[in-house]
Tab-separated table of C-alpha atoms in Angstrom:
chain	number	residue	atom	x	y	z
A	1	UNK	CA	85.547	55.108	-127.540
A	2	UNK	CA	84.215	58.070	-125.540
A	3	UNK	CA	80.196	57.948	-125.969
A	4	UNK	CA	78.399	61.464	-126.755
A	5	UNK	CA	76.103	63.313	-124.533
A	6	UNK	CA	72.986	62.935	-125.204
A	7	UNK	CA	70.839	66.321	-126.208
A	8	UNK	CA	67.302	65.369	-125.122
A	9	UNK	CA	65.750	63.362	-122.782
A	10	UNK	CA	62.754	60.820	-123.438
A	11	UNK	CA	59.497	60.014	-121.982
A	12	UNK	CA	57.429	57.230	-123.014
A	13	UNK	CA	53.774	56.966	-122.244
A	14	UNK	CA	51.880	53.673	-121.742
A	15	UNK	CA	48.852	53.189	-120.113
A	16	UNK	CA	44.775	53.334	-120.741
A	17	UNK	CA	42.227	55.533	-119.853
A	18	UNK	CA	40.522	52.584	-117.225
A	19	UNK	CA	36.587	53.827	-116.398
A	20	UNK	CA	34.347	56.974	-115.383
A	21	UNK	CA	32.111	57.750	-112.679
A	22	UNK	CA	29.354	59.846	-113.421
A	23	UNK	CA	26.030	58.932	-111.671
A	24	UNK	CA	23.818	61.140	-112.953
A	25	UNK	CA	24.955	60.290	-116.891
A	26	UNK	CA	25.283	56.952	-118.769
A	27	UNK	CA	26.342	55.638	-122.880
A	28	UNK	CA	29.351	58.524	-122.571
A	29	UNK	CA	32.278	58.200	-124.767
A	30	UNK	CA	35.737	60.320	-124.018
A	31	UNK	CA	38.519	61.885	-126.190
A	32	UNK	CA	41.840	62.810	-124.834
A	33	UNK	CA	44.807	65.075	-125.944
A	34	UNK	CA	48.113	65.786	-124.924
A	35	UNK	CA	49.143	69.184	-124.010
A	36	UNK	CA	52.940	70.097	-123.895
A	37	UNK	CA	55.721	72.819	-123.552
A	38	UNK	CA	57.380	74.843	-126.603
A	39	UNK	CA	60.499	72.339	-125.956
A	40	UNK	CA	58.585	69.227	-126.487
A	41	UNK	CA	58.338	67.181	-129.274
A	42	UNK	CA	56.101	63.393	-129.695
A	43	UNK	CA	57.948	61.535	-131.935
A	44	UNK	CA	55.814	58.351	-132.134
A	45	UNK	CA	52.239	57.314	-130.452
A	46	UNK	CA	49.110	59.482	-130.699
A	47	UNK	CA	48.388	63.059	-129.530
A	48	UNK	CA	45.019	62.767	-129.317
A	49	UNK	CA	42.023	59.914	-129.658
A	50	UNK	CA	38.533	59.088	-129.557
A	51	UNK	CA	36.939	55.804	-127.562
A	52	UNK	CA	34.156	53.700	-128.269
A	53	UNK	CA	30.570	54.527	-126.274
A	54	UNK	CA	30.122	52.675	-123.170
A	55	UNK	CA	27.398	52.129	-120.798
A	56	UNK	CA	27.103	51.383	-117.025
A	57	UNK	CA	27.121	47.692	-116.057
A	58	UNK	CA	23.863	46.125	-114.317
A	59	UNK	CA	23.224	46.026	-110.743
A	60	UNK	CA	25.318	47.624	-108.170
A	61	UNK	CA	28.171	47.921	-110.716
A	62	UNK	CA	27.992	51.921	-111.795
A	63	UNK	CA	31.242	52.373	-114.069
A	64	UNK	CA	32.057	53.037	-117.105
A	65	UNK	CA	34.306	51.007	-118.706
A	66	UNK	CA	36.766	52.437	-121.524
A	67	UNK	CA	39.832	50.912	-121.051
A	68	UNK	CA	41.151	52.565	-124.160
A	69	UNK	CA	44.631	52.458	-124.656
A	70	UNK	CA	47.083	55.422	-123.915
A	71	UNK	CA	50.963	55.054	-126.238
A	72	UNK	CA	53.112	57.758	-127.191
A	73	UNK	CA	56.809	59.026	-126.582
A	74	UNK	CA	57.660	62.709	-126.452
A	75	UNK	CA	61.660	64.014	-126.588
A	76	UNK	CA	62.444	67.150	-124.660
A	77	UNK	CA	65.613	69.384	-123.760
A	78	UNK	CA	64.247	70.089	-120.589
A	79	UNK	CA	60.747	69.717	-118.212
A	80	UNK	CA	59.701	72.885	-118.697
A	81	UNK	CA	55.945	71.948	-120.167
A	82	UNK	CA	55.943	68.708	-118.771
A	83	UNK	CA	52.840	67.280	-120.560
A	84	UNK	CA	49.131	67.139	-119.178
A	85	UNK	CA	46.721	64.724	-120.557
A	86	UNK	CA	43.310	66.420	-121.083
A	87	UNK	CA	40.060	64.365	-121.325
A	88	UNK	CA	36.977	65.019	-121.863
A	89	UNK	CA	33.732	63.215	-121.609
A	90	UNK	CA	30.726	62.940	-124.025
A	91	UNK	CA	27.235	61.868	-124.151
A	92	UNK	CA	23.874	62.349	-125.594
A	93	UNK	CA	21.227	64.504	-124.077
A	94	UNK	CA	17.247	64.313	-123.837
A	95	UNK	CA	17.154	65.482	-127.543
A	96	UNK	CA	20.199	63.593	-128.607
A	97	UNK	CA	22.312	66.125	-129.123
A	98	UNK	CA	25.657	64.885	-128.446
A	99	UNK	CA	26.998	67.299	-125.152
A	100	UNK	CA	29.966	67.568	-122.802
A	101	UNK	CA	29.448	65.621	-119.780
A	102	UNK	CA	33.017	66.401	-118.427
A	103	UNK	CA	36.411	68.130	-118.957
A	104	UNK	CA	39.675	67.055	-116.576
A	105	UNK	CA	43.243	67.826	-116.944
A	106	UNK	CA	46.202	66.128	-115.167
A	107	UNK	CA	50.493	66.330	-115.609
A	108	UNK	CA	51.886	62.897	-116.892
A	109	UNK	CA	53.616	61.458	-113.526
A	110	UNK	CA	56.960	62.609	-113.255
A	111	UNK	CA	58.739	59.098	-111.759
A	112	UNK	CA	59.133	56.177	-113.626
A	113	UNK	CA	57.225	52.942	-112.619
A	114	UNK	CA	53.212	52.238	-112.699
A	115	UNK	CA	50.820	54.896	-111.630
A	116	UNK	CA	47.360	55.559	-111.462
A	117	UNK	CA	45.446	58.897	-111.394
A	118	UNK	CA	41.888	59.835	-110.396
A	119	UNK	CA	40.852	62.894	-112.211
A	120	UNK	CA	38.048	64.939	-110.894
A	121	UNK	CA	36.095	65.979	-114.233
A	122	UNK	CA	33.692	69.814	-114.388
A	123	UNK	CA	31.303	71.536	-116.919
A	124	UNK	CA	30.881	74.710	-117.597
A	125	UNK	CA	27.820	76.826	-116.050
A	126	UNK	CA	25.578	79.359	-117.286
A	127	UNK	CA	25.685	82.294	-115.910
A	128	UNK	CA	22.536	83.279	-115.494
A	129	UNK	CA	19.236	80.921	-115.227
A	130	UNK	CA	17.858	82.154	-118.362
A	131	UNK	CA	20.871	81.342	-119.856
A	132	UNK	CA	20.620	77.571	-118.851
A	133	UNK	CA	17.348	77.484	-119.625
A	134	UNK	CA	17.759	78.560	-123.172
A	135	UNK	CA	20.854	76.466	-123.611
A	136	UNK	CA	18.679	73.499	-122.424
A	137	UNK	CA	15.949	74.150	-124.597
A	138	UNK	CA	18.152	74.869	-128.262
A	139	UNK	CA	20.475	71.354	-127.313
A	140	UNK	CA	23.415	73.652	-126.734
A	141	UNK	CA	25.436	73.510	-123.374
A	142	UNK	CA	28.017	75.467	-122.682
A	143	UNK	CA	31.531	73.919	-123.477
A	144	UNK	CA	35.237	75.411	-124.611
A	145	UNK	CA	36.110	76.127	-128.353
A	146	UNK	CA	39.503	74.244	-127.311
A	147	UNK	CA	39.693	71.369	-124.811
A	148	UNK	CA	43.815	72.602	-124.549
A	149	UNK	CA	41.854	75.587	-122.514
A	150	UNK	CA	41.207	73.019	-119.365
A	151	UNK	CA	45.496	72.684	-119.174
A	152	UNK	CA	46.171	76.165	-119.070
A	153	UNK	CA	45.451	78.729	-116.084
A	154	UNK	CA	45.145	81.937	-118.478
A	155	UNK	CA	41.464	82.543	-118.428
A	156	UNK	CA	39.856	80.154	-115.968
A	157	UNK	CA	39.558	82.222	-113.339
A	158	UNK	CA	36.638	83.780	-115.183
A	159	UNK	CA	35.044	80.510	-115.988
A	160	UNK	CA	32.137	79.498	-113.629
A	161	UNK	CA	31.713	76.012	-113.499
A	162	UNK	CA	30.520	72.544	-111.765
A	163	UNK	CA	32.124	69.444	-110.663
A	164	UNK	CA	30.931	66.639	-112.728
A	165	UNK	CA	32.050	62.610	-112.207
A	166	UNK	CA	35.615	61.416	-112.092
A	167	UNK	CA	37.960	59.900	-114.598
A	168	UNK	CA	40.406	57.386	-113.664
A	169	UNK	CA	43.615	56.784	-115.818
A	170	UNK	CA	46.905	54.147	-115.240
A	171	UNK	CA	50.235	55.045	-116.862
A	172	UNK	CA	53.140	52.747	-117.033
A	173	UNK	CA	56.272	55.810	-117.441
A	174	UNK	CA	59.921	55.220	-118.885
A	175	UNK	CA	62.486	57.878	-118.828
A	176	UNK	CA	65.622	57.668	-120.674
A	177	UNK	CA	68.464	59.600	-120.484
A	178	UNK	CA	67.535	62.155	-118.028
A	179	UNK	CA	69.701	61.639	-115.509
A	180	UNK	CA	72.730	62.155	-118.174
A	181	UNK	CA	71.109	65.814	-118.238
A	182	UNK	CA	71.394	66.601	-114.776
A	183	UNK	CA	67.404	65.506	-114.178
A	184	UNK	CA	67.139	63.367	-111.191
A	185	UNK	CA	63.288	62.191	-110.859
A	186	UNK	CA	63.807	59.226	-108.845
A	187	UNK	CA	61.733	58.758	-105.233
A	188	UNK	CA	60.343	56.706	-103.057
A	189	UNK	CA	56.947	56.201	-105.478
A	190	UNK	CA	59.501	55.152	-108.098
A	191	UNK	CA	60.345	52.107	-105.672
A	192	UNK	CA	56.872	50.404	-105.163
A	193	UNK	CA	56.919	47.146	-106.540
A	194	UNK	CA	56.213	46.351	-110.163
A	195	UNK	CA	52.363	45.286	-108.479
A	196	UNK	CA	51.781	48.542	-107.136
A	197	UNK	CA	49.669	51.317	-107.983
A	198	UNK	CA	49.923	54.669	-106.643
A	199	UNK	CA	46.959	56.745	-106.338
A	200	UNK	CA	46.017	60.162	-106.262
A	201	UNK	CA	43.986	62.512	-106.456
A	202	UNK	CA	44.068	66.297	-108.435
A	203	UNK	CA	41.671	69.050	-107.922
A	204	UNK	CA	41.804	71.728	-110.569
């Protein structure tokens, strides 16, 4: 019995969002979202979350641990879109208002296997020094209407803004059924044993 051809492709998402590195900043929290092409569809997992508040460990150890865990599977008819992950970083300031410490954006690896991502996190600036100023004094930083912005190109160019800390990320990836669609995304990074992580590094 012949078998069909399959109409869409899968790509399942495990990992965690590990730790943060932001000296100047402690007790931060992070939320993440997934943002995807017009093709793409999750059909189980979560699109977006929220973690728990976590604070820098004592002496020479200046991380911040999360490790808050990453699970969802999206279905595609092509890679156009391929999804990007977008976190961003919260904590409270001198007048406890709760402000962004950090947005970062970076595309779900493309081969199967373990992976692990170091994403370089910014916030956005003031123009102007009075600006700051008052935004300092009234609690209220500058910061996007829609985190989805920090994925997307359209717009940013315009944006003035400041490199912040670094997020770091780990993904464990499964494909299915994408070779049967003429989607090859095997490599040499796919072969690394099961122990390895690959590592690198995005600038936006």
């Amino acid at each position: 019995m012949a078998t069909s051809n399959p109409s869409v492709f899968l790509l399942m998402i495990n990992g965690q969002i590990e730790e943060a590195n932001f000296p100047e900043h402690d007790d931060l929290y992070c939320k993440f979202c997934f943002v995807y092409g017009h093709d793409w569809a999750p059909t189980s997992g979560l699109e977006e979350g929220i973690s728990q508040i976590s604070s820098k460990g004592r002496g020479s150890v200046q991380s911040i641990v999360w490790n808050f865990p990453l699970d969802i599977t999206f279905k595609s008819t092509n890679p156009f879109g391929w999804p990007q992950i977008v976190v961003c970083v919260y904590g409270a300031d001198t007048f406890g208002n709760d402000v962004v410490r950090g947005y970062g954006a970076v595309h779900i690896p493309f081969t199967p296997g373990k992976h692990k991502r170091t994403i370089p996190m910014f916030v956005p600036e003031s123009t102007s020094r009075l600006q700051k100023f008052t935004s300092w004094l009234m609690g209220r930083r500058p910061e996007f209407t829609d985190p989805k912005v920090v994925a997307q190109g359209e717009g940013r160019e315009v944006t003035r803004v400041r490199s912040q800390g670094f997020v770091t990320l780990s993904f464990n990836i499964v494909t299915k059924d994408m070779k049967k669609l003429g989607y090859d995304t095997s490599s040499s990074e796919a072969q690394q044993p099961s122990g390895v992580l690959t590592e690198q590094t995005y600038t936006l």
